[in-house]
JSON list of C-alpha atoms in Angstrom, two decimals:
[
{"chain": "T", "resi": 219, "resn": "UNK", "atom": "CA", "xyz": [9.84, 23.67, -7.06]},
{"chain": "T", "resi": 220, "resn": "UNK", "atom": "CA", "xyz": [11.07, 25.80, -4.16]},
{"chain": "T", "resi": 221, "resn": "UNK", "atom": "CA", "xyz": [14.51, 24.11, -3.22]},
{"chain": "T", "resi": 222, "resn": "UNK", "atom": "CA", "xyz": [13.95, 25.13, 0.33]},
{"chain": "T", "resi": 223, "resn": "UNK", "atom": "CA", "xyz": [10.65, 23.34, 0.43]},
{"chain": "T", "resi": 224, "resn": "UNK", "atom": "CA", "xyz": [12.13, 20.07, -0.90]},
{"chain": "T", "resi": 225, "resn": "UNK", "atom": "CA", "xyz": [14.99, 20.28, 1.86]},
{"chain": "T", "resi": 226, "resn": "UNK", "atom": "CA", "xyz": [12.42, 20.07, 4.48]},
{"chain": "T", "resi": 227, "resn": "UNK", "atom": "CA", "xyz": [9.86, 17.76, 2.95]},
{"chain": "T", "resi": 228, "resn": "UNK", "atom": "CA", "xyz": [9.59, 14.37, 4.67]},
{"chain": "T", "resi": 229, "resn": "UNK", "atom": "CA", "xyz": [11.19, 11.33, 3.38]},
{"chain": "T", "resi": 230, "resn": "UNK", "atom": "CA", "xyz": [8.75, 9.21, 1.38]},
{"chain": "T", "resi": 231, "resn": "UNK", "atom": "CA", "xyz": [8.65, 5.44, 2.08]},
{"chain": "T", "resi": 232, "resn": "UNK", "atom": "CA", "xyz": [6.71, 3.53, -0.68]},
{"chain": "T", "resi": 233, "resn": "UNK", "atom": "CA", "xyz": [5.30, 0.02, 0.29]},
{"chain": "T", "resi": 234, "resn": "UNK", "atom": "CA", "xyz": [3.94, -2.25, -2.50]},
{"chain": "T", "resi": 235, "resn": "UNK", "atom": "CA", "xyz": [0.91, -4.52, -2.21]},
{"chain": "T", "resi": 236, "resn": "UNK", "atom": "CA", "xyz": [0.84, -8.19, -2.52]},
{"chain": "T", "resi": 237, "resn": "UNK", "atom": "CA", "xyz": [3.18, -10.16, -4.87]},
{"chain": "T", "resi": 238, "resn": "UNK", "atom": "CA", "xyz": [5.21, -6.78, -5.55]},
{"chain": "T", "resi": 239, "resn": "UNK", "atom": "CA", "xyz": [8.74, -5.55, -4.71]},
{"chain": "T", "resi": 240, "resn": "UNK", "atom": "CA", "xyz": [10.32, -2.22, -4.73]},
{"chain": "T", "resi": 241, "resn": "UNK", "atom": "CA", "xyz": [10.34, -2.36, -8.67]},
{"chain": "T", "resi": 242, "resn": "UNK", "atom": "CA", "xyz": [6.76, -1.75, -8.67]},
{"chain": "T", "resi": 243, "resn": "UNK", "atom": "CA", "xyz": [7.32, 1.98, -7.60]},
{"chain": "T", "resi": 244, "resn": "UNK", "atom": "CA", "xyz": [10.41, 2.65, -10.06]},
{"chain": "T", "resi": 245, "resn": "UNK", "atom": "CA", "xyz": [8.45, 5.17, -12.20]},
{"chain": "T", "resi": 246, "resn": "UNK", "atom": "CA", "xyz": [6.77, 6.91, -9.42]},
{"chain": "T", "resi": 247, "resn": "UNK", "atom": "CA", "xyz": [9.94, 7.06, -7.38]},
{"chain": "T", "resi": 248, "resn": "UNK", "atom": "CA", "xyz": [11.80, 8.37, -10.40]},
{"chain": "T", "resi": 249, "resn": "UNK", "atom": "CA", "xyz": [9.46, 11.25, -10.77]},
{"chain": "T", "resi": 250, "resn": "UNK", "atom": "CA", "xyz": [9.43, 12.08, -7.13]},
{"chain": "T", "resi": 251, "resn": "UNK", "atom": "CA", "xyz": [13.46, 12.02, -6.88]},
{"chain": "T", "resi": 252, "resn": "UNK", "atom": "CA", "xyz": [13.36, 14.33, -10.05]},
{"chain": "T", "resi": 253, "resn": "UNK", "atom": "CA", "xyz": [11.36, 16.77, -7.87]},
{"chain": "T", "resi": 254, "resn": "UNK", "atom": "CA", "xyz": [13.82, 16.73, -5.03]},
{"chain": "T", "resi": 255, "resn": "UNK", "atom": "CA", "xyz": [12.17, 14.00, -2.88]},
{"chain": "T", "resi": 256, "resn": "UNK", "atom": "CA", "xyz": [14.18, 11.46, -0.87]},
{"chain": "T", "resi": 257, "resn": "UNK", "atom": "CA", "xyz": [12.54, 8.39, -1.78]},
{"chain": "T", "resi": 258, "resn": "UNK", "atom": "CA", "xyz": [12.89, 4.68, -0.37]},
{"chain": "T", "resi": 259, "resn": "UNK", "atom": "CA", "xyz": [10.88, 1.71, -2.08]},
{"chain": "T", "resi": 260, "resn": "UNK", "atom": "CA", "xyz": [10.39, -1.55, -0.11]},
{"chain": "T", "resi": 261, "resn": "UNK", "atom": "CA", "xyz": [10.80, -5.10, -1.07]},
{"chain": "T", "resi": 262, "resn": "UNK", "atom": "CA", "xyz": [9.12, -6.76, 2.18]},
{"chain": "T", "resi": 263, "resn": "UNK", "atom": "CA", "xyz": [10.45, -9.96, 3.68]},
{"chain": "T", "resi": 264, "resn": "UNK", "atom": "CA", "xyz": [9.35, -13.03, 1.47]},
{"chain": "T", "resi": 265, "resn": "UNK", "atom": "CA", "xyz": [8.72, -10.97, -1.53]},
{"chain": "T", "resi": 266, "resn": "UNK", "atom": "CA", "xyz": [12.56, -11.37, -3.01]},
{"chain": "T", "resi": 267, "resn": "UNK", "atom": "CA", "xyz": [12.59, -13.40, -6.14]},
{"chain": "T", "resi": 268, "resn": "UNK", "atom": "CA", "xyz": [14.10, -16.11, -4.09]},
{"chain": "T", "resi": 269, "resn": "UNK", "atom": "CA", "xyz": [13.40, -17.01, -0.65]},
{"chain": "T", "resi": 270, "resn": "UNK", "atom": "CA", "xyz": [14.35, -20.26, 1.29]},
{"chain": "T", "resi": 271, "resn": "UNK", "atom": "CA", "xyz": [11.25, -20.25, 3.64]},
{"chain": "T", "resi": 272, "resn": "UNK", "atom": "CA", "xyz": [8.45, -18.18, 2.26]},
{"chain": "T", "resi": 273, "resn": "UNK", "atom": "CA", "xyz": [6.04, -19.80, 4.57]},
{"chain": "T", "resi": 274, "resn": "UNK", "atom": "CA", "xyz": [7.70, -18.80, 7.78]},
{"chain": "T", "resi": 275, "resn": "UNK", "atom": "CA", "xyz": [7.43, -14.88, 6.94]},
{"chain": "T", "resi": 276, "resn": "UNK", "atom": "CA", "xyz": [4.88, -13.30, 9.22]},
{"chain": "T", "resi": 277, "resn": "UNK", "atom": "CA", "xyz": [3.01, -10.23, 9.21]},
{"chain": "T", "resi": 278, "resn": "UNK", "atom": "CA", "xyz": [5.17, -8.91, 12.14]},
{"chain": "T", "resi": 279, "resn": "UNK", "atom": "CA", "xyz": [8.28, -9.42, 9.85]},
{"chain": "T", "resi": 280, "resn": "UNK", "atom": "CA", "xyz": [6.47, -7.19, 7.28]},
{"chain": "T", "resi": 281, "resn": "UNK", "atom": "CA", "xyz": [5.69, -4.61, 10.13]},
{"chain": "T", "resi": 282, "resn": "UNK", "atom": "CA", "xyz": [9.21, -4.65, 11.16]},
{"chain": "T", "resi": 283, "resn": "UNK", "atom": "CA", "xyz": [10.64, -3.89, 7.79]},
{"chain": "T", "resi": 284, "resn": "UNK", "atom": "CA", "xyz": [8.18, -0.86, 7.52]},
{"chain": "T", "resi": 285, "resn": "UNK", "atom": "CA", "xyz": [9.32, 0.32, 10.81]},
{"chain": "T", "resi": 286, "resn": "UNK", "atom": "CA", "xyz": [12.96, -0.04, 10.13]},
{"chain": "T", "resi": 287, "resn": "UNK", "atom": "CA", "xyz": [12.30, 2.09, 6.79]},
{"chain": "T", "resi": 288, "resn": "UNK", "atom": "CA", "xyz": [10.61, 4.88, 8.93]},
{"chain": "T", "resi": 289, "resn": "UNK", "atom": "CA", "xyz": [13.30, 5.05, 11.72]},
{"chain": "T", "resi": 290, "resn": "UNK", "atom": "CA", "xyz": [12.73, 8.39, 13.62]},
{"chain": "T", "resi": 291, "resn": "UNK", "atom": "CA", "xyz": [10.78, 10.10, 10.89]},
{"chain": "T", "resi": 292, "resn": "UNK", "atom": "CA", "xyz": [9.38, 12.16, 9.71]},
{"chain": "T", "resi": 293, "resn": "UNK", "atom": "CA", "xyz": [8.16, 10.19, 6.76]},
{"chain": "T", "resi": 294, "resn": "UNK", "atom": "CA", "xyz": [5.36, 10.16, 4.31]},
{"chain": "T", "resi": 295, "resn": "UNK", "atom": "CA", "xyz": [4.32, 6.49, 4.31]},
{"chain": "T", "resi": 296, "resn": "UNK", "atom": "CA", "xyz": [2.64, 5.12, 1.08]},
{"chain": "T", "resi": 297, "resn": "UNK", "atom": "CA", "xyz": [1.16, 1.98, 1.42]},
{"chain": "T", "resi": 298, "resn": "UNK", "atom": "CA", "xyz": [-0.60, 0.12, -1.68]},
{"chain": "T", "resi": 299, "resn": "UNK", "atom": "CA", "xyz": [-3.27, -2.61, -1.39]},
{"chain": "T", "resi": 300, "resn": "UNK", "atom": "CA", "xyz": [-2.41, -5.28, 1.10]},
{"chain": "T", "resi": 301, "resn": "UNK", "atom": "CA", "xyz": [0.45, -3.54, 2.38]},
{"chain": "T", "resi": 302, "resn": "UNK", "atom": "CA", "xyz": [-2.22, -1.40, 4.51]},
{"chain": "T", "resi": 303, "resn": "UNK", "atom": "CA", "xyz": [-1.76, -4.12, 7.15]},
{"chain": "T", "resi": 304, "resn": "UNK", "atom": "CA", "xyz": [1.82, -3.53, 7.98]},
{"chain": "T", "resi": 305, "resn": "UNK", "atom": "CA", "xyz": [1.58, -0.03, 7.52]},
{"chain": "T", "resi": 306, "resn": "UNK", "atom": "CA", "xyz": [-1.33, 0.60, 9.85]},
{"chain": "T", "resi": 307, "resn": "UNK", "atom": "CA", "xyz": [0.85, -1.55, 12.45]},
{"chain": "T", "resi": 308, "resn": "UNK", "atom": "CA", "xyz": [3.61, 0.58, 11.81]},
{"chain": "T", "resi": 309, "resn": "UNK", "atom": "CA", "xyz": [1.93, 3.92, 12.29]},
{"chain": "T", "resi": 310, "resn": "UNK", "atom": "CA", "xyz": [0.35, 2.26, 15.46]},
{"chain": "T", "resi": 311, "resn": "UNK", "atom": "CA", "xyz": [3.80, 1.64, 16.64]},
{"chain": "T", "resi": 312, "resn": "UNK", "atom": "CA", "xyz": [5.40, 5.07, 15.82]},
{"chain": "T", "resi": 313, "resn": "UNK", "atom": "CA", "xyz": [2.56, 7.47, 15.09]},
{"chain": "T", "resi": 314, "resn": "UNK", "atom": "CA", "xyz": [4.85, 10.54, 15.87]},
{"chain": "T", "resi": 315, "resn": "UNK", "atom": "CA", "xyz": [7.15, 9.48, 13.05]},
{"chain": "T", "resi": 316, "resn": "UNK", "atom": "CA", "xyz": [4.63, 9.50, 10.33]},
{"chain": "T", "resi": 317, "resn": "UNK", "atom": "CA", "xyz": [4.01, 12.98, 8.98]},
{"chain": "T", "resi": 318, "resn": "UNK", "atom": "CA", "xyz": [1.41, 11.77, 6.66]},
{"chain": "T", "resi": 319, "resn": "UNK", "atom": "CA", "xyz": [-0.13, 8.31, 5.49]},
{"chain": "T", "resi": 320, "resn": "UNK", "atom": "CA", "xyz": [-1.04, 7.71, 1.74]},
{"chain": "T", "resi": 321, "resn": "UNK", "atom": "CA", "xyz": [-3.29, 4.71, 0.96]},
{"chain": "T", "resi": 322, "resn": "UNK", "atom": "CA", "xyz": [-3.26, 3.84, -2.51]},
{"chain": "T", "resi": 323, "resn": "UNK", "atom": "CA", "xyz": [-6.53, 2.16, -3.21]},
{"chain": "T", "resi": 324, "resn": "UNK", "atom": "CA", "xyz": [-6.72, 0.67, 0.18]},
{"chain": "T", "resi": 325, "resn": "UNK", "atom": "CA", "xyz": [-7.77, 1.48, 3.67]},
{"chain": "T", "resi": 326, "resn": "UNK", "atom": "CA", "xyz": [-6.07, 1.52, 7.18]},
{"chain": "T", "resi": 327, "resn": "UNK", "atom": "CA", "xyz": [-6.96, -1.61, 9.05]},
{"chain": "T", "resi": 328, "resn": "UNK", "atom": "CA", "xyz": [-8.45, -2.17, 12.67]},
{"chain": "T", "resi": 329, "resn": "UNK", "atom": "CA", "xyz": [-7.22, -4.13, 15.51]},
{"chain": "T", "resi": 330, "resn": "UNK", "atom": "CA", "xyz": [-7.86, -7.83, 15.02]},
{"chain": "T", "resi": 331, "resn": "UNK", "atom": "CA", "xyz": [-8.36, -7.61, 11.20]},
{"chain": "T", "resi": 332, "resn": "UNK", "atom": "CA", "xyz": [-6.63, -10.13, 8.88]},
{"chain": "T", "resi": 333, "resn": "UNK", "atom": "CA", "xyz": [-6.73, -10.37, 5.08]},
{"chain": "T", "resi": 334, "resn": "UNK", "atom": "CA", "xyz": [-7.93, -13.95, 5.13]},
{"chain": "T", "resi": 335, "resn": "UNK", "atom": "CA", "xyz": [-7.78, -15.72, 8.51]},
{"chain": "T", "resi": 336, "resn": "UNK", "atom": "CA", "xyz": [-8.60, -19.14, 7.05]},
{"chain": "T", "resi": 337, "resn": "UNK", "atom": "CA", "xyz": [-6.03, -18.95, 4.35]},
{"chain": "T", "resi": 338, "resn": "UNK", "atom": "CA", "xyz": [-4.27, -22.38, 4.07]},
{"chain": "T", "resi": 339, "resn": "UNK", "atom": "CA", "xyz": [-0.83, -23.00, 2.63]},
{"chain": "T", "resi": 340, "resn": "UNK", "atom": "CA", "xyz": [2.87, -21.47, 2.63]},
{"chain": "T", "resi": 341, "resn": "UNK", "atom": "CA", "xyz": [1.97, -18.67, 0.00]},
{"chain": "T", "resi": 342, "resn": "UNK", "atom": "CA", "xyz": [-0.57, -17.19, -2.23]},
{"chain": "T", "resi": 343, "resn": "UNK", "atom": "CA", "xyz": [0.39, -17.08, -5.85]},
{"chain": "T", "resi": 344, "resn": "UNK", "atom": "CA", "xyz": [-0.92, -14.24, -8.02]},
{"chain": "T", "resi": 345, "resn": "UNK", "atom": "CA", "xyz": [-2.68, -16.85, -10.21]},
{"chain": "T", "resi": 346, "resn": "UNK", "atom": "CA", "xyz": [-4.95, -17.65, -7.35]},
{"chain": "T", "resi": 347, "resn": "UNK", "atom": "CA", "xyz": [-6.37, -14.16, -7.96]},
{"chain": "T", "resi": 348, "resn": "UNK", "atom": "CA", "xyz": [-5.66, -13.32, -11.71]},
{"chain": "T", "resi": 349, "resn": "UNK", "atom": "CA", "xyz": [-9.14, -14.12, -13.13]},
{"chain": "T", "resi": 350, "resn": "UNK", "atom": "CA", "xyz": [-11.10, -12.33, -10.61]},
{"chain": "T", "resi": 351, "resn": "UNK", "atom": "CA", "xyz": [-8.92, -9.18, -10.54]},
{"chain": "T", "resi": 352, "resn": "UNK", "atom": "CA", "xyz": [-8.97, -8.94, -14.27]},
{"chain": "T", "resi": 353, "resn": "UNK", "atom": "CA", "xyz": [-12.82, -9.60, -14.63]},
{"chain": "T", "resi": 354, "resn": "UNK", "atom": "CA", "xyz": [-13.44, -7.15, -11.71]},
{"chain": "T", "resi": 355, "resn": "UNK", "atom": "CA", "xyz": [-11.71, -4.47, -13.40]},
{"chain": "T", "resi": 356, "resn": "UNK", "atom": "CA", "xyz": [-8.74, -4.01, -11.12]},
{"chain": "T", "resi": 357, "resn": "UNK", "atom": "CA", "xyz": [-6.24, -4.01, -14.02]},
{"chain": "T", "resi": 358, "resn": "UNK", "atom": "CA", "xyz": [-8.10, -1.40, -16.07]},
{"chain": "T", "resi": 359, "resn": "UNK", "atom": "CA", "xyz": [-5.82, 0.89, -17.98]},
{"chain": "T", "resi": 360, "resn": "UNK", "atom": "CA", "xyz": [-2.80, -1.61, -17.91]},
{"chain": "T", "resi": 361, "resn": "UNK", "atom": "CA", "xyz": [-1.20, -2.34, -21.20]},
{"chain": "T", "resi": 362, "resn": "UNK", "atom": "CA", "xyz": [-0.44, -5.87, -22.39]},
{"chain": "T", "resi": 363, "resn": "UNK", "atom": "CA", "xyz": [3.12, -5.49, -21.72]},
{"chain": "T", "resi": 364, "resn": "UNK", "atom": "CA", "xyz": [2.38, -4.23, -18.15]},
{"chain": "T", "resi": 365, "resn": "UNK", "atom": "CA", "xyz": [0.13, -7.25, -17.48]},
{"chain": "T", "resi": 366, "resn": "UNK", "atom": "CA", "xyz": [2.83, -9.36, -18.84]},
{"chain": "T", "resi": 367, "resn": "UNK", "atom": "CA", "xyz": [5.26, -7.82, -16.45]},
{"chain": "T", "resi": 368, "resn": "UNK", "atom": "CA", "xyz": [3.15, -8.07, -13.45]},
{"chain": "T", "resi": 369, "resn": "UNK", "atom": "CA", "xyz": [2.48, -11.82, -14.11]},
{"chain": "T", "resi": 370, "resn": "UNK", "atom": "CA", "xyz": [6.20, -12.48, -14.61]},
{"chain": "T", "resi": 371, "resn": "UNK", "atom": "CA", "xyz": [7.59, -10.66, -11.99]},
{"chain": "T", "resi": 372, "resn": "UNK", "atom": "CA", "xyz": [4.88, -11.22, -9.21]},
{"chain": "T", "resi": 373, "resn": "UNK", "atom": "CA", "xyz": [6.25, -13.28, -6.32]},
{"chain": "T", "resi": 374, "resn": "UNK", "atom": "CA", "xyz": [3.90, -15.68, -4.02]},
{"chain": "T", "resi": 375, "resn": "UNK", "atom": "CA", "xyz": [2.60, -13.43, -0.95]},
{"chain": "T", "resi": 376, "resn": "UNK", "atom": "CA", "xyz": [3.61, -15.28, 2.16]},
{"chain": "T", "resi": 377, "resn": "UNK", "atom": "CA", "xyz": [0.93, -16.91, 3.86]},
{"chain": "T", "resi": 378, "resn": "UNK", "atom": "CA", "xyz": [1.56, -14.86, 7.19]},
{"chain": "T", "resi": 379, "resn": "UNK", "atom": "CA", "xyz": [0.79, -11.66, 5.35]},
{"chain": "T", "resi": 380, "resn": "UNK", "atom": "CA", "xyz": [-2.45, -12.99, 4.36]},
{"chain": "T", "resi": 381, "resn": "UNK", "atom": "CA", "xyz": [-3.60, -14.89, 7.52]},
{"chain": "T", "resi": 382, "resn": "UNK", "atom": "CA", "xyz": [-2.05, -12.91, 10.50]},
{"chain": "T", "resi": 383, "resn": "UNK", "atom": "CA", "xyz": [-4.11, -10.38, 12.24]},
{"chain": "T", "resi": 384, "resn": "UNK", "atom": "CA", "xyz": [-3.14, -6.87, 13.01]},
{"chain": "T", "resi": 385, "resn": "UNK", "atom": "CA", "xyz": [-2.55, -6.23, 16.63]},
{"chain": "T", "resi": 386, "resn": "UNK", "atom": "CA", "xyz": [-3.06, -2.31, 17.15]},
{"chain": "T", "resi": 387, "resn": "UNK", "atom": "CA", "xyz": [-2.86, -0.37, 20.75]},
{"chain": "T", "resi": 388, "resn": "UNK", "atom": "CA", "xyz": [-2.24, 3.25, 20.19]},
{"chain": "T", "resi": 389, "resn": "UNK", "atom": "CA", "xyz": [-5.13, 5.29, 19.20]},
{"chain": "T", "resi": 390, "resn": "UNK", "atom": "CA", "xyz": [-2.83, 8.31, 18.27]},
{"chain": "T", "resi": 391, "resn": "UNK", "atom": "CA", "xyz": [-2.52, 6.60, 14.86]},
{"chain": "T", "resi": 392, "resn": "UNK", "atom": "CA", "xyz": [-6.19, 7.75, 14.11]},
{"chain": "T", "resi": 393, "resn": "UNK", "atom": "CA", "xyz": [-4.86, 11.37, 14.29]},
{"chain": "T", "resi": 394, "resn": "UNK", "atom": "CA", "xyz": [-2.05, 10.94, 11.89]},
{"chain": "T", "resi": 395, "resn": "UNK", "atom": "CA", "xyz": [-3.02, 13.12, 8.76]},
{"chain": "T", "resi": 396, "resn": "UNK", "atom": "CA", "xyz": [-3.81, 10.63, 5.92]},
{"chain": "T", "resi": 397, "resn": "UNK", "atom": "CA", "xyz": [-4.95, 10.54, 2.50]},
{"chain": "T", "resi": 398, "resn": "UNK", "atom": "CA", "xyz": [-6.79, 7.58, 0.83]},
{"chain": "T", "resi": 399, "resn": "UNK", "atom": "CA", "xyz": [-6.42, 7.60, -3.18]},
{"chain": "T", "resi": 400, "resn": "UNK", "atom": "CA", "xyz": [-9.41, 5.92, -4.65]},
{"chain": "T", "resi": 401, "resn": "UNK", "atom": "CA", "xyz": [-8.66, 4.25, -7.81]},
{"chain": "T", "resi": 402, "resn": "UNK", "atom": "CA", "xyz": [-10.54, 0.98, -8.78]},
{"chain": "T", "resi": 403, "resn": "UNK", "atom": "CA", "xyz": [-13.53, 2.20, -6.71]},
{"chain": "T", "resi": 404, "resn": "UNK", "atom": "CA", "xyz": [-14.33, 5.82, -6.39]},
{"chain": "T", "resi": 405, "resn": "UNK", "atom": "CA", "xyz": [-14.48, 8.02, -3.30]},
{"chain": "T", "resi": 406, "resn": "UNK", "atom": "CA", "xyz": [-18.30, 7.78, -3.25]},
{"chain": "T", "resi": 407, "resn": "UNK", "atom": "CA", "xyz": [-18.11, 3.93, -3.64]},
{"chain": "T", "resi": 408, "resn": "UNK", "atom": "CA", "xyz": [-15.57, 3.59, -0.81]},
{"chain": "T", "resi": 409, "resn": "UNK", "atom": "CA", "xyz": [-17.94, 5.58, 1.48]},
{"chain": "T", "resi": 410, "resn": "UNK", "atom": "CA", "xyz": [-20.91, 3.47, 0.37]},
{"chain": "T", "resi": 411, "resn": "UNK", "atom": "CA", "xyz": [-19.28, 0.13, 0.70]},
{"chain": "T", "resi": 412, "resn": "UNK", "atom": "CA", "xyz": [-18.06, 1.22, 4.30]},
{"chain": "T", "resi": 413, "resn": "UNK", "atom": "CA", "xyz": [-21.59, 2.32, 5.23]},
{"chain": "T", "resi": 414, "resn": "UNK", "atom": "CA", "xyz": [-22.79, -1.21, 3.94]},
{"chain": "T", "resi": 415, "resn": "UNK", "atom": "CA", "xyz": [-20.27, -2.80, 6.42]},
{"chain": "T", "resi": 416, "resn": "UNK", "atom": "CA", "xyz": [-17.67, -4.08, 3.95]},
{"chain": "T", "resi": 417, "resn": "UNK", "atom": "CA", "xyz": [-15.09, -5.82, 6.24]},
{"chain": "T", "resi": 418, "resn": "UNK", "atom": "CA", "xyz": [-12.08, -4.51, 3.97]},
{"chain": "T", "resi": 419, "resn": "UNK", "atom": "CA", "xyz": [-13.16, -0.85, 4.82]},
{"chain": "T", "resi": 420, "resn": "UNK", "atom": "CA", "xyz": [-13.74, -1.23, 8.54]},
{"chain": "T", "resi": 421, "resn": "UNK", "atom": "CA", "xyz": [-10.85, 1.14, 9.32]},
{"chain": "T", "resi": 422, "resn": "UNK", "atom": "CA", "xyz": [-12.42, 3.96, 7.32]},
{"chain": "T", "resi": 423, "resn": "UNK", "atom": "CA", "xyz": [-14.83, 5.02, 10.07]},
{"chain": "T", "resi": 424, "resn": "UNK", "atom": "CA", "xyz": [-12.24, 4.85, 12.70]},
{"chain": "T", "resi": 425, "resn": "UNK", "atom": "CA", "xyz": [-9.91, 7.49, 11.19]},
{"chain": "T", "resi": 426, "resn": "UNK", "atom": "CA", "xyz": [-10.16, 11.22, 12.54]},
{"chain": "T", "resi": 427, "resn": "UNK", "atom": "CA", "xyz": [-7.84, 12.90, 9.81]},
{"chain": "T", "resi": 428, "resn": "UNK", "atom": "CA", "xyz": [-8.42, 11.04, 6.63]},
{"chain": "T", "resi": 429, "resn": "UNK", "atom": "CA", "xyz": [-9.21, 12.87, 3.17]},
{"chain": "T", "resi": 430, "resn": "UNK", "atom": "CA", "xyz": [-10.56, 10.76, 0.45]},
{"chain": "T", "resi": 431, "resn": "UNK", "atom": "CA", "xyz": [-9.49, 11.80, -3.20]},
{"chain": "T", "resi": 432, "resn": "UNK", "atom": "CA", "xyz": [-10.29, 10.20, -6.61]},
{"chain": "T", "resi": 433, "resn": "UNK", "atom": "CA", "xyz": [-7.71, 9.18, -9.39]},
{"chain": "T", "resi": 434, "resn": "UNK", "atom": "CA", "xyz": [-9.92, 6.79, -11.56]},
{"chain": "T", "resi": 435, "resn": "UNK", "atom": "CA", "xyz": [-7.97, 3.92, -13.07]},
{"chain": "T", "resi": 436, "resn": "UNK", "atom": "CA", "xyz": [-7.41, 0.36, -12.08]},
{"chain": "T", "resi": 437, "resn": "UNK", "atom": "CA", "xyz": [-5.87, -1.17, -8.90]},
{"chain": "T", "resi": 438, "resn": "UNK", "atom": "CA", "xyz": [-2.27, -0.47, -9.95]},
{"chain": "T", "resi": 439, "resn": "UNK", "atom": "CA", "xyz": [-2.04, 3.18, -10.50]},
{"chain": "T", "resi": 440, "resn": "UNK", "atom": "CA", "xyz": [1.56, 3.18, -10.00]},
{"chain": "T", "resi": 441, "resn": "UNK", "atom": "CA", "xyz": [1.73, 1.95, -13.59]},
{"chain": "T", "resi": 442, "resn": "UNK", "atom": "CA", "xyz": [-1.40, 3.26, -15.27]},
{"chain": "T", "resi": 443, "resn": "UNK", "atom": "CA", "xyz": [-1.07, 6.61, -14.00]},
{"chain": "T", "resi": 444, "resn": "UNK", "atom": "CA", "xyz": [2.17, 7.07, -12.48]},
{"chain": "T", "resi": 445, "resn": "UNK", "atom": "CA", "xyz": [2.64, 10.80, -12.77]},
{"chain": "T", "resi": 446, "resn": "UNK", "atom": "CA", "xyz": [-0.76, 11.83, -11.19]},
{"chain": "T", "resi": 447, "resn": "UNK", "atom": "CA", "xyz": [-0.11, 9.27, -8.41]},
{"chain": "T", "resi": 448, "resn": "UNK", "atom": "CA", "xyz": [3.27, 11.00, -7.85]},
{"chain": "T", "resi": 449, "resn": "UNK", "atom": "CA", "xyz": [1.65, 14.20, -7.69]},
{"chain": "T", "resi": 450, "resn": "UNK", "atom": "CA", "xyz": [-0.67, 13.22, -4.87]},
{"chain": "T", "resi": 451, "resn": "UNK", "atom": "CA", "xyz": [2.02, 11.61, -3.04]},
{"chain": "T", "resi": 452, "resn": "UNK", "atom": "CA", "xyz": [4.22, 14.72, -3.48]},
{"chain": "T", "resi": 453, "resn": "UNK", "atom": "CA", "xyz": [1.64, 16.93, -2.05]},
{"chain": "T", "resi": 454, "resn": "UNK", "atom": "CA", "xyz": [1.11, 14.89, 0.98]},
{"chain": "T", "resi": 455, "resn": "UNK", "atom": "CA", "xyz": [3.06, 15.97, 4.02]},
{"chain": "T", "resi": 456, "resn": "UNK", "atom": "CA", "xyz": [4.25, 19.26, 2.79]}
]
């Protein structure tokens, strides 16, 4: 790698999806740092192992944490799964600071969208979704050891991150260069589901600078295909 290219490459901010902390990105972050990239992985508020009031954490708290990591930019902002909500809000608030956004098996959201506006309770444990994720193929290519680690280290997702709706105001977010890495579903399936009106893909049709690429595996490619995922992230924003 050309040292000069790494010197000007944007900092990479890695945001994990539901139930995960910065630890979820350890292998990908190490690969990127070995290539000279400046990498920050986040543990969003309420996703610490111990938290005194997880039920009080809001989606706005998560968005603020992402914004703090972005700073004045430029950054490559990488969001996995449910982290699409705070990441989209952050891009909306600071589009000029994001050189490139990467969506890992997820999609930018639209104004007013919530993961589950009717969710009740203080937090959503991974056990609530485990069987559905396993049977649906989301955990494809994960080893038994990786599955055990996921179940052991997963932290209940604060209800605010599940229930709160994204508030978006700046359409400049739609022109930020972006890459969607399709994992559990293929690019073709992503497009087909969006055309069929799938609610979680409403943001797909809004984007004006979005490329879709396939990386076939399960929903957690940071563990099942870390090097291939790092390759795609490393290429973004250069």
